[in-house]
Short mmCIF file of C-alpha atoms in Angstrom, two decimals:
data_model
loop_
_atom_site.label_atom_id
_atom_site.label_comp_id
_atom_site.label_asym_id
_atom_site.label_seq_id
_atom_site.Cartn_x
_atom_site.Cartn_y
_atom_site.Cartn_z
CA MET K 1 23.83 -15.55 -0.85
CA GLN K 2 24.22 -18.59 -3.11
CA HIS K 3 21.49 -20.43 -1.20
CA VAL K 4 19.10 -17.49 -1.60
CA LEU K 5 19.67 -17.28 -5.36
CA GLU K 6 19.23 -21.03 -5.83
CA LYS K 7 16.06 -21.19 -3.74
CA LEU K 8 14.55 -18.43 -5.91
CA GLY K 9 15.60 -20.05 -9.18
CA LEU K 10 18.34 -17.53 -9.96
CA THR K 11 21.86 -18.14 -11.23
CA TYR K 12 24.83 -15.85 -11.68
CA ASP K 13 23.63 -15.10 -15.23
CA ASN K 14 19.90 -14.55 -15.84
CA PRO K 15 17.61 -13.57 -18.71
CA GLY K 16 15.59 -10.44 -17.92
CA VAL K 17 12.67 -10.86 -20.33
CA PHE K 18 9.69 -13.15 -19.77
CA ASP K 19 6.50 -13.50 -21.78
CA GLY K 20 5.96 -17.22 -21.38
CA GLU K 21 9.57 -17.81 -22.40
CA TRP K 22 12.81 -16.48 -20.90
CA ARG K 23 15.33 -14.53 -22.96
CA GLY K 24 17.24 -11.25 -23.10
CA GLY K 25 19.00 -9.96 -26.20
CA GLY K 26 19.99 -6.55 -24.86
CA ALA K 27 22.79 -5.23 -22.71
CA LYS K 28 23.97 -7.05 -19.59
CA ILE K 29 23.57 -5.57 -16.10
CA ASP K 30 25.92 -6.63 -13.31
CA LYS K 31 24.05 -6.15 -10.06
CA ILE K 32 26.37 -4.99 -7.29
CA SER K 33 25.13 -5.19 -3.71
CA PRO K 34 25.33 -1.90 -1.79
CA ILE K 35 26.06 -3.89 1.36
CA ASP K 36 29.65 -4.72 0.50
CA GLY K 37 30.21 -3.99 -3.20
CA ARG K 38 30.03 -7.66 -4.21
CA ARG K 39 28.56 -8.71 -7.54
CA LEU K 40 25.33 -10.63 -6.91
CA ALA K 41 24.47 -11.77 -10.44
CA SER K 42 23.98 -10.55 -14.00
CA ILE K 43 20.80 -9.83 -15.95
CA HIS K 44 20.43 -9.76 -19.74
CA THR K 45 18.05 -6.92 -20.58
CA ALA K 46 15.48 -6.53 -23.35
CA SER K 47 16.34 -5.74 -26.95
CA ASP K 48 13.99 -3.89 -29.32
CA ASP K 49 12.88 -7.24 -30.72
CA ASP K 50 12.28 -8.61 -27.21
CA TYR K 51 10.03 -5.64 -26.47
CA SER K 52 7.91 -6.13 -29.58
CA LYS K 53 7.43 -9.84 -28.97
CA ALA K 54 6.68 -9.40 -25.27
CA ILE K 55 3.94 -6.79 -25.77
CA ALA K 56 2.33 -8.91 -28.48
CA ARG K 57 2.34 -11.94 -26.18
CA ALA K 58 0.96 -9.94 -23.26
CA HIS K 59 -1.92 -8.74 -25.43
CA GLU K 60 -2.58 -12.27 -26.60
CA ALA K 61 -2.67 -13.45 -22.98
CA PHE K 62 -5.06 -10.63 -22.07
CA LEU K 63 -7.55 -11.69 -24.75
CA LYS K 64 -7.83 -15.11 -23.09
CA TRP K 65 -7.60 -13.90 -19.51
CA ARG K 66 -10.38 -11.30 -19.82
CA VAL K 67 -13.02 -14.00 -20.43
CA THR K 68 -11.84 -16.10 -17.48
CA PRO K 69 -14.34 -15.70 -14.60
CA GLY K 70 -13.19 -13.30 -11.89
CA PRO K 71 -13.17 -15.90 -9.08
CA VAL K 72 -11.08 -18.21 -11.29
CA ARG K 73 -8.61 -15.39 -11.84
CA GLY K 74 -8.64 -14.92 -8.07
CA GLU K 75 -7.55 -18.53 -7.58
CA THR K 76 -4.32 -17.87 -9.48
CA VAL K 77 -3.66 -14.83 -7.29
CA ARG K 78 -4.48 -16.84 -4.16
CA ARG K 79 -1.87 -19.42 -5.10
CA LEU K 80 0.59 -16.63 -5.84
CA GLY K 81 0.10 -15.33 -2.31
CA ASN K 82 0.73 -18.80 -0.89
CA ALA K 83 3.88 -19.21 -2.99
CA LEU K 84 5.14 -15.89 -1.61
CA ARG K 85 4.45 -17.12 1.92
CA GLU K 86 6.66 -20.13 1.30
CA LEU K 87 9.52 -17.97 0.03
CA LYS K 88 9.05 -14.91 2.24
CA HIS K 89 12.41 -15.23 4.00
CA GLU K 90 14.47 -15.86 0.85
CA LEU K 91 12.75 -13.16 -1.19
CA GLY K 92 13.09 -10.74 1.72
CA GLN K 93 16.82 -11.48 1.86
CA LEU K 94 17.15 -10.82 -1.87
CA VAL K 95 15.38 -7.47 -1.47
CA THR K 96 17.88 -6.60 1.27
CA LEU K 97 20.85 -7.73 -0.83
CA GLU K 98 19.74 -5.54 -3.75
CA THR K 99 18.47 -2.44 -1.95
CA GLY K 100 20.38 -2.38 1.33
CA LYS K 101 17.24 -2.03 3.45
CA ILE K 102 17.36 -3.95 6.72
CA ILE K 103 16.11 -7.55 6.68
CA ALA K 104 13.01 -6.74 8.75
CA GLU K 105 11.97 -4.28 6.05
CA GLY K 106 12.86 -6.69 3.25
CA GLU K 107 10.63 -9.37 4.73
CA GLY K 108 7.99 -6.76 5.51
CA GLU K 109 7.90 -5.83 1.84
CA VAL K 110 7.17 -9.43 0.90
CA GLN K 111 4.43 -9.47 3.54
CA GLU K 112 2.87 -6.51 1.72
CA MET K 113 2.78 -8.66 -1.41
CA ILE K 114 1.07 -11.47 0.49
CA ASP K 115 -1.45 -9.04 1.98
CA ILE K 116 -2.40 -7.49 -1.36
CA CYS K 117 -2.83 -10.95 -2.88
CA ASP K 118 -5.28 -11.77 -0.07
CA PHE K 119 -7.09 -8.48 -0.68
CA ALA K 120 -7.26 -9.10 -4.44
CA VAL K 121 -8.64 -12.63 -4.00
CA GLY K 122 -11.58 -11.19 -2.08
CA GLN K 123 -11.98 -8.45 -4.66
CA SER K 124 -12.21 -11.02 -7.45
CA ARG K 125 -15.73 -11.83 -6.24
CA MET K 126 -16.67 -8.18 -5.72
CA LEU K 127 -16.18 -6.43 -9.07
CA TYR K 128 -19.53 -4.81 -8.50
CA GLY K 129 -21.57 -2.66 -10.88
CA LEU K 130 -24.73 -0.67 -10.23
CA THR K 131 -28.40 -0.81 -11.15
CA ILE K 132 -29.80 2.72 -11.53
CA GLN K 133 -33.43 3.84 -11.61
CA SER K 134 -34.29 4.80 -15.19
CA GLU K 135 -36.54 7.76 -15.92
CA ARG K 136 -38.16 5.75 -18.72
CA ALA K 137 -40.73 3.04 -18.09
CA SER K 138 -39.72 -0.57 -18.76
CA HIS K 139 -36.03 0.35 -18.97
CA ARG K 140 -33.08 -0.80 -16.90
CA LEU K 141 -30.08 1.50 -16.48
CA MET K 142 -26.91 -0.08 -15.14
CA GLU K 143 -23.14 0.15 -14.92
CA GLN K 144 -20.66 -2.68 -15.18
CA TRP K 145 -16.89 -3.00 -15.18
CA HIS K 146 -14.84 -4.80 -17.85
CA PRO K 147 -11.15 -5.74 -18.08
CA LEU K 148 -9.06 -2.86 -19.38
CA GLY K 149 -6.20 -4.41 -21.36
CA VAL K 150 -2.43 -4.59 -20.97
CA VAL K 151 -1.20 -2.67 -17.91
CA ALA K 152 2.41 -1.46 -17.69
CA VAL K 153 3.91 -1.19 -14.21
CA ILE K 154 7.11 0.84 -13.84
CA THR K 155 8.60 0.43 -10.37
CA ALA K 156 11.35 2.16 -8.39
CA PHE K 157 14.28 0.59 -6.54
CA ASN K 158 13.15 1.39 -3.01
CA PHE K 159 10.19 -1.02 -3.06
CA PRO K 160 11.32 -3.38 -5.81
CA VAL K 161 8.52 -5.94 -5.41
CA ALA K 162 5.71 -4.55 -3.22
CA VAL K 163 4.65 -1.74 -5.56
CA TRP K 164 4.47 -4.17 -8.49
CA SER K 165 2.20 -6.42 -6.46
CA TRP K 166 -0.13 -3.56 -5.50
CA ASN K 167 -0.77 -3.11 -9.21
CA ALA K 168 -0.36 -6.63 -10.59
CA ALA K 169 -2.57 -8.49 -8.09
CA LEU K 170 -5.50 -6.16 -8.68
CA ALA K 171 -4.88 -5.94 -12.42
CA ALA K 172 -4.88 -9.74 -12.62
CA VAL K 173 -8.19 -10.29 -10.82
CA CYS K 174 -9.68 -7.52 -12.96
CA GLY K 175 -8.79 -9.53 -16.07
CA ASN K 176 -5.71 -7.70 -17.33
CA ALA K 177 -2.20 -8.72 -18.35
CA THR K 178 0.70 -6.87 -16.69
CA VAL K 179 4.02 -5.83 -18.22
CA TRP K 180 6.59 -5.02 -15.53
CA LYS K 181 9.52 -2.69 -16.03
CA PRO K 182 11.50 -2.84 -12.76
CA SER K 183 14.24 -0.43 -11.79
CA GLU K 184 17.58 -1.35 -13.32
CA LYS K 185 18.99 -0.98 -9.79
CA THR K 186 16.90 -3.95 -8.53
CA PRO K 187 16.35 -6.40 -11.40
CA LEU K 188 17.04 -9.64 -9.53
CA ALA K 189 14.02 -9.37 -7.25
CA ALA K 190 11.84 -8.80 -10.31
CA VAL K 191 13.19 -11.91 -12.03
CA ALA K 192 12.68 -13.96 -8.85
CA VAL K 193 9.06 -12.82 -8.47
CA THR K 194 8.32 -13.47 -12.13
CA LYS K 195 9.67 -16.99 -11.78
CA ILE K 196 7.24 -17.53 -8.91
CA CYS K 197 4.42 -16.16 -11.07
CA GLU K 198 5.40 -18.47 -13.92
CA ARG K 199 5.26 -21.53 -11.70
CA VAL K 200 1.87 -20.60 -10.26
CA CYS K 201 0.38 -19.86 -13.69
CA ARG K 202 1.55 -23.19 -15.07
CA GLU K 203 -0.05 -24.93 -12.08
CA THR K 204 -3.40 -23.19 -12.56
CA GLY K 205 -3.46 -23.27 -16.37
CA ALA K 206 -3.27 -19.48 -16.74
CA ASP K 207 -1.14 -18.06 -19.54
CA PRO K 208 2.13 -17.04 -17.82
CA ALA K 209 2.34 -13.99 -20.09
CA ILE K 210 -0.28 -12.28 -17.91
CA PHE K 211 2.79 -11.51 -15.78
CA THR K 212 5.26 -10.32 -18.42
CA LEU K 213 8.68 -8.94 -17.44
CA LEU K 214 10.87 -6.49 -19.37
CA VAL K 215 14.12 -5.48 -17.67
CA GLY K 216 15.62 -2.62 -19.61
CA ASP K 217 16.46 1.06 -19.73
CA ARG K 218 14.30 4.08 -20.44
CA LYS K 219 14.94 4.08 -24.19
CA THR K 220 14.45 0.36 -24.84
CA VAL K 221 11.51 -0.24 -22.49
CA GLY K 222 10.29 2.75 -20.48
CA GLN K 223 9.68 5.24 -23.27
CA LYS K 224 8.20 2.56 -25.51
CA LEU K 225 5.67 1.58 -22.88
CA ALA K 226 4.58 5.21 -22.63
CA ASP K 227 4.33 5.52 -26.43
CA ASP K 228 2.64 2.18 -27.12
CA PRO K 229 -1.12 2.39 -27.85
CA ARG K 230 -1.41 -1.30 -26.93
CA ILE K 231 -0.73 -0.30 -23.32
CA SER K 232 -4.04 0.79 -21.80
CA LEU K 233 -2.66 2.00 -18.48
CA VAL K 234 0.81 2.97 -17.27
CA SER K 235 1.36 2.89 -13.51
CA ALA K 236 4.67 4.62 -12.78
CA THR K 237 6.49 5.09 -9.48
CA GLY K 238 9.57 7.31 -9.37
CA SER K 239 10.76 10.90 -9.60
CA VAL K 240 8.60 13.85 -10.55
CA ALA K 241 10.72 14.39 -13.68
CA MET K 242 10.11 10.80 -14.79
CA GLY K 243 6.41 11.09 -14.03
CA LEU K 244 5.99 14.28 -16.00
CA ASN K 245 7.60 12.69 -19.05
CA VAL K 246 5.48 9.54 -18.81
CA ALA K 247 2.26 11.46 -18.18
CA LYS K 248 2.78 13.82 -21.11
CA THR K 249 3.47 10.92 -23.44
CA VAL K 250 0.66 8.63 -22.30
CA HIS K 251 -1.94 11.39 -22.06
CA GLY K 252 -0.79 12.61 -25.47
CA ARG K 253 -2.23 9.40 -26.90
CA LEU K 254 -5.22 9.60 -24.49
CA GLY K 255 -4.02 6.66 -22.43
CA ARG K 256 -4.42 6.30 -18.67
CA THR K 257 -1.84 6.73 -15.93
CA ILE K 258 -1.39 6.13 -12.22
CA MET K 259 1.43 8.38 -10.99
CA GLU K 260 3.19 7.82 -7.64
CA LEU K 261 5.95 10.41 -7.53
CA GLY K 262 7.71 12.61 -4.98
CA GLY K 263 7.00 12.99 -1.28
CA ASN K 264 8.23 15.66 1.14
CA ASN K 265 6.42 14.42 4.18
CA ALA K 266 5.98 16.35 7.41
CA LEU K 267 5.14 15.32 10.95
CA VAL K 268 3.65 17.95 13.25
CA VAL K 269 4.37 17.73 16.99
CA ALA K 270 1.76 19.69 18.94
CA PRO K 271 2.09 20.89 22.57
CA SER K 272 -0.17 18.10 23.83
CA ALA K 273 1.64 15.33 21.94
CA ASN K 274 2.97 12.17 23.53
CA LEU K 275 6.61 12.99 22.83
CA GLU K 276 7.83 9.42 23.26
CA MET K 277 5.44 8.18 20.57
CA ALA K 278 6.20 11.15 18.34
CA THR K 279 9.97 10.74 18.44
CA GLN K 280 9.73 6.98 17.87
CA SER K 281 7.62 7.62 14.78
CA ILE K 282 9.98 10.32 13.53
CA PHE K 283 12.96 8.04 14.05
CA PHE K 284 11.46 5.18 12.00
CA GLY K 285 10.05 7.55 9.39
CA ALA K 286 13.38 9.28 8.82
CA ILE K 287 15.74 6.30 9.18
CA GLY K 288 13.70 3.44 7.66
CA THR K 289 15.08 2.30 4.28
CA ALA K 290 17.86 4.85 4.93
CA GLY K 291 15.38 7.63 4.19
CA GLN K 292 14.64 6.21 0.75
CA ARG K 293 10.90 5.71 1.12
CA CYS K 294 8.49 7.96 -0.74
CA THR K 295 6.72 8.18 2.66
CA SER K 296 9.89 8.95 4.66
CA THR K 297 9.59 11.71 7.25
CA ARG K 298 11.60 14.63 5.86
CA ARG K 299 10.28 17.57 7.90
CA VAL K 300 9.38 17.76 11.60
CA ILE K 301 7.23 20.78 12.47
CA MET K 302 7.47 21.25 16.27
CA HIS K 303 5.61 23.67 18.48
CA GLU K 304 8.09 26.03 20.15
CA SER K 305 7.09 24.77 23.60
CA VAL K 306 8.25 21.20 22.88
CA ALA K 307 10.95 21.82 20.28
CA SER K 308 13.97 21.45 22.59
CA LYS K 309 12.65 18.19 24.09
CA VAL K 310 11.97 16.68 20.68
CA ARG K 311 15.35 17.80 19.37
CA ASN K 312 17.21 16.31 22.33
CA LYS K 313 15.36 12.99 22.08
CA LEU K 314 16.13 12.73 18.37
CA LEU K 315 19.79 13.63 18.90
CA ALA K 316 20.12 10.87 21.48
CA GLY K 317 18.55 8.37 19.12
CA TYR K 318 20.69 9.40 16.15
CA LYS K 319 23.89 9.17 18.18
CA SER K 320 23.10 5.64 19.37
CA LEU K 321 22.00 4.40 15.94
CA SER K 322 23.36 1.03 14.77
CA ILE K 323 24.57 1.34 11.17
CA GLY K 324 25.93 -1.66 9.32
CA ASN K 325 25.12 -4.88 7.50
CA PRO K 326 21.33 -4.92 6.97
CA LEU K 327 21.24 -8.72 7.10
CA ASP K 328 22.16 -8.47 10.79
CA ARG K 329 18.88 -8.13 12.68
CA LYS K 330 20.49 -5.80 15.20
CA THR K 331 21.20 -3.23 12.49
CA VAL K 332 18.82 -0.28 12.34
CA MET K 333 20.12 1.38 9.18
CA GLY K 334 21.95 -0.14 6.25
CA PRO K 335 23.49 1.44 3.15
CA LEU K 336 21.83 3.60 0.55
CA VAL K 337 21.14 1.90 -2.76
CA ASP K 338 24.38 3.06 -4.47
CA LYS K 339 27.19 5.62 -4.36
CA ASN K 340 25.24 8.11 -6.43
CA ALA K 341 22.44 8.13 -3.85
CA VAL K 342 24.96 9.10 -1.16
CA ASP K 343 26.39 11.81 -3.43
CA LEU K 344 22.92 13.35 -3.88
CA VAL K 345 22.36 13.53 -0.11
CA GLN K 346 25.80 15.10 0.37
CA HIS K 347 24.91 17.71 -2.24
CA SER K 348 21.67 18.55 -0.40
CA ILE K 349 23.50 18.88 2.91
CA GLN K 350 25.89 21.37 1.34
CA ARG K 351 22.96 23.32 -0.12
CA LEU K 352 21.34 23.35 3.32
CA LYS K 353 24.45 24.93 4.81
CA ASP K 354 24.73 27.43 1.95
CA GLU K 355 21.08 28.47 2.41
CA GLY K 356 21.40 29.11 6.15
CA GLY K 357 20.48 25.79 7.73
CA GLU K 358 22.49 24.11 10.47
CA VAL K 359 23.55 20.47 10.76
CA LEU K 360 23.01 19.24 14.32
CA TYR K 361 24.32 15.75 13.76
CA GLY K 362 25.58 13.37 11.08
CA GLY K 363 25.71 13.64 7.34
CA ASP K 364 29.20 12.13 7.19
CA ARG K 365 30.07 9.58 4.55
CA LEU K 366 31.33 6.35 6.11
CA THR K 367 34.40 4.49 4.88
CA VAL K 368 32.87 1.04 4.50
CA PRO K 369 33.25 -1.52 1.68
CA GLY K 370 30.75 -0.64 -1.02
CA ASP K 371 30.99 3.10 -0.25
CA CYS K 372 27.20 3.37 0.14
CA TYR K 373 26.97 4.17 3.86
CA MET K 374 26.55 7.48 5.66
CA LYS K 375 25.41 8.80 9.03
CA PRO K 376 21.84 10.10 8.90
CA CYS K 377 21.69 13.87 9.05
CA LEU K 378 19.61 15.88 11.54
CA ALA K 379 19.39 19.60 10.78
CA THR K 380 17.52 22.79 11.64
CA ALA K 381 16.16 25.01 8.90
CA LYS K 382 13.58 27.63 7.99
CA PRO K 383 10.55 26.32 6.08
CA ASP K 384 10.93 28.77 3.21
CA ILE K 385 14.46 27.86 2.09
CA GLU K 386 14.57 26.08 -1.23
CA ILE K 387 16.28 22.84 -0.22
CA VAL K 388 13.54 22.16 2.35
CA LYS K 389 10.96 22.28 -0.44
CA HIS K 390 12.98 19.76 -2.45
CA GLU K 391 12.72 16.01 -1.87
CA THR K 392 16.12 14.62 -0.97
CA PHE K 393 15.87 10.85 -1.27
CA GLY K 394 17.94 9.87 1.72
CA PRO K 395 18.37 10.24 5.50
CA LEU K 396 18.20 14.03 5.76
CA LEU K 397 15.68 15.36 8.33
CA TYR K 398 14.77 19.03 8.82
CA LEU K 399 13.56 20.36 12.21
CA LEU K 400 11.22 23.33 11.91
CA THR K 401 9.20 25.23 14.54
CA TYR K 402 5.80 26.93 14.71
CA ARG K 403 3.84 29.14 17.11
CA ASP K 404 0.14 28.61 16.24
CA PHE K 405 -1.66 25.72 14.61
CA ASP K 406 -2.61 27.49 11.39
CA GLU K 407 1.08 28.26 10.86
CA ALA K 408 1.88 24.55 11.27
CA ILE K 409 -0.67 23.62 8.60
CA ALA K 410 0.69 26.30 6.27
CA ILE K 411 4.23 24.95 6.69
CA GLN K 412 3.03 21.38 6.15
CA ASN K 413 1.26 22.37 2.93
CA GLY K 414 3.95 24.78 1.71
CA VAL K 415 5.85 22.34 -0.51
CA PRO K 416 5.13 21.11 -4.06
CA GLN K 417 4.67 17.49 -2.96
CA GLY K 418 1.60 16.05 -1.25
CA LEU K 419 1.96 12.37 -0.41
CA THR K 420 1.71 11.72 3.33
CA SER K 421 1.53 13.73 6.53
CA SER K 422 1.10 13.23 10.25
CA ILE K 423 0.26 15.03 13.46
CA PHE K 424 0.88 13.99 17.05
CA THR K 425 -1.64 15.66 19.33
CA ASN K 426 -4.09 14.85 22.11
CA ASP K 427 -6.23 17.86 21.20
CA VAL K 428 -9.27 16.52 19.33
CA ARG K 429 -9.87 19.86 17.60
CA GLU K 430 -6.35 19.93 16.18
CA ALA K 431 -6.65 16.32 15.07
CA GLU K 432 -9.98 16.91 13.34
CA LYS K 433 -8.80 20.11 11.66
CA PHE K 434 -5.65 18.39 10.39
CA VAL K 435 -7.69 15.76 8.50
CA SER K 436 -10.37 18.23 7.36
CA ALA K 437 -10.64 20.13 4.08
CA VAL K 438 -8.64 23.03 5.57
CA GLY K 439 -5.95 20.78 7.04
CA SER K 440 -3.30 18.64 5.36
CA ASP K 441 -3.42 18.75 1.56
CA CYS K 442 -1.81 15.32 1.23
CA GLY K 443 -3.34 12.11 -0.07
CA ILE K 444 -2.58 10.53 3.33
CA ALA K 445 -3.06 12.33 6.65
CA ASN K 446 -2.45 10.49 9.94
CA VAL K 447 -3.07 11.26 13.59
CA ASN K 448 -0.78 9.88 16.31
CA THR K 449 1.02 7.57 13.90
CA GLY K 450 3.89 8.35 11.54
CA THR K 451 4.13 9.28 7.88
CA SER K 452 5.58 5.92 6.90
CA GLY K 453 4.25 2.37 6.98
CA ALA K 454 0.94 2.52 5.08
CA GLU K 455 -1.37 -0.49 5.17
CA ILE K 456 -2.54 -2.11 1.94
CA GLY K 457 -6.23 -1.75 2.83
CA GLY K 458 -6.33 2.00 2.14
CA ALA K 459 -5.83 3.78 -1.15
CA PHE K 460 -2.17 4.83 -1.42
CA GLY K 461 -1.15 7.99 -3.23
CA GLY K 462 -0.87 11.75 -3.08
CA GLU K 463 -1.71 15.13 -4.56
CA LYS K 464 0.14 17.97 -6.31
CA ASN K 465 3.57 16.87 -7.57
CA THR K 466 3.02 13.41 -6.12
CA GLY K 467 0.86 12.82 -9.18
CA GLY K 468 -2.67 12.14 -7.95
CA GLY K 469 -2.49 8.36 -8.42
CA ARG K 470 -3.95 5.76 -6.10
CA GLU K 471 -2.87 2.14 -5.70
CA SER K 472 -3.52 -0.85 -3.45
CA GLY K 473 -6.70 -1.02 -1.35
CA SER K 474 -10.11 0.64 -1.09
CA ASP K 475 -11.70 0.97 -4.57
CA CYS K 476 -8.39 1.23 -6.48
CA TRP K 477 -9.40 -1.84 -8.48
CA LYS K 478 -11.51 0.50 -10.62
CA TYR K 479 -8.34 2.02 -12.12
CA TYR K 480 -7.68 -1.32 -13.82
CA MET K 481 -11.11 -1.66 -15.44
CA ARG K 482 -13.22 0.22 -17.94
CA ARG K 483 -16.65 1.40 -16.85
CA GLN K 484 -19.59 0.73 -19.16
CA THR K 485 -23.08 2.21 -18.83
CA ASN K 486 -25.91 0.07 -20.25
CA THR K 487 -29.52 0.95 -21.05
CA ILE K 488 -31.80 -2.04 -21.62
CA ASN K 489 -35.28 -1.43 -23.05
CA PHE K 490 -37.62 -4.35 -22.40
CA SER K 491 -40.73 -2.62 -23.75
CA SER K 492 -42.21 -2.35 -27.26
CA GLU K 493 -42.01 1.45 -27.12
CA LEU K 494 -39.06 3.75 -27.82
CA PRO K 495 -39.28 6.71 -25.42
CA LEU K 496 -36.39 9.21 -25.38
CA ALA K 497 -34.70 10.51 -22.26
CA GLN K 498 -35.58 13.92 -20.87
CA GLY K 499 -39.09 13.46 -22.39
CA ILE K 500 -37.92 14.62 -25.80
CA GLN K 501 -40.48 14.28 -28.60
CA PHE K 502 -38.71 13.73 -31.90
CA GLY K 503 -40.67 13.09 -35.10
CA ALA K 504 -43.80 12.38 -33.07
CA GLY K 505 -45.97 11.59 -36.02
CA GLU K 506 -47.63 8.23 -36.66
CA GLY K 507 -45.17 5.35 -36.88
CA SER K 508 -42.36 7.32 -35.27
CA GLY K 509 -42.06 4.79 -32.41
CA THR K 510 -41.77 7.55 -29.79
CA SER K 511 -44.14 8.34 -26.94
#
């Protein structure tokens, strides 16, 4: 652990505010690892004064950064990607130490950061506008995209660095400064990444405040970011309750938001499905990150004809599951992020029993140092009971059945959340219907691959209570820019659009 901290520039006592300078005048956080209950290090959070200075510095950095050519901005992001490559193992270990996710997932999260940096570098030369045919002679009508301003990124504990990078890499090449409020459960990874950003910016001559960091609580940082008119866009990942509060506040001042909130993701297993592939995908989707992914598989909707086979395969996998230290590469599932997370899953399991569901396996709390471990829970339930419609952020998987395909789609869509979905089928009509307008109502709909493990090249996000936001690939860069329509008249006449004649007398200048 000491080697990892040193390699990433961390000590046992760290400032949690960066805007070109490091400081932290607020409360101190002692970060305890869920792996074994050991203290990793301390972070000094932001004070009210730290917040005010940091936002002012971020805005100052934006004013310089916005006039830097896009490809030059891309060079800073390219070097950031290379720096992450050099420290992938150490940063992946730190993610594991803070979150409890297995080391393969910790390193995979850093790889996501590297991938989005590569994507953003290419995008820096493709911030394209449009030329549009004007209805008026000797006129050019066009659209272009300009830097937006200061972008706030509020991230959750489960992906403590990747989600920031999805936003920050694109925001940076688009000419914006980013202010990062990480989860207080995972502040060390945020400090480590910001130190990497600082080094890269000093090497390229960019103002390091384009990657500003504010570790702090909701009152000192989170609510202020939502209230602050200097923040042009707030990208927030977290609970629906948090998202509703942020959205109401930001939209109340006519600001912009990207919301990535709850997911209650289902995987449909059709009669023609390859059951081996389906159960492997369910297993990773439900167990990965101890069920603490927004894309985790939470509901399996099985056709009655294959239900017993799927159930038996999953039971065998759950019973042979390796639970333990996530730094051991043989471990399949590590701890949840903290004791409270385990408590919340235990509460949902009790509600499941009270509402008529049945636990088939697991759900037990494990007596392990740190008290953050439990056996994943596999249960049967009816789709209309309330707990099934609620997102439990942990390893709790519901097995549901259906008779006809329209019923399966209705069950899939019958929850408030709409992030990701999946179907396993070899029937082309079922596959096409699932991804059609009358199929899955989620932002992500997959065929013969699971609900979890999205690539950075596609737009990531969901509908309904998931918030409607989109991050990462495709054309998501447009969220971080302001669109401007331009009309350029290169004639000596002044015609009006729609052929309007206004004051058409001599000397009016109209035609």
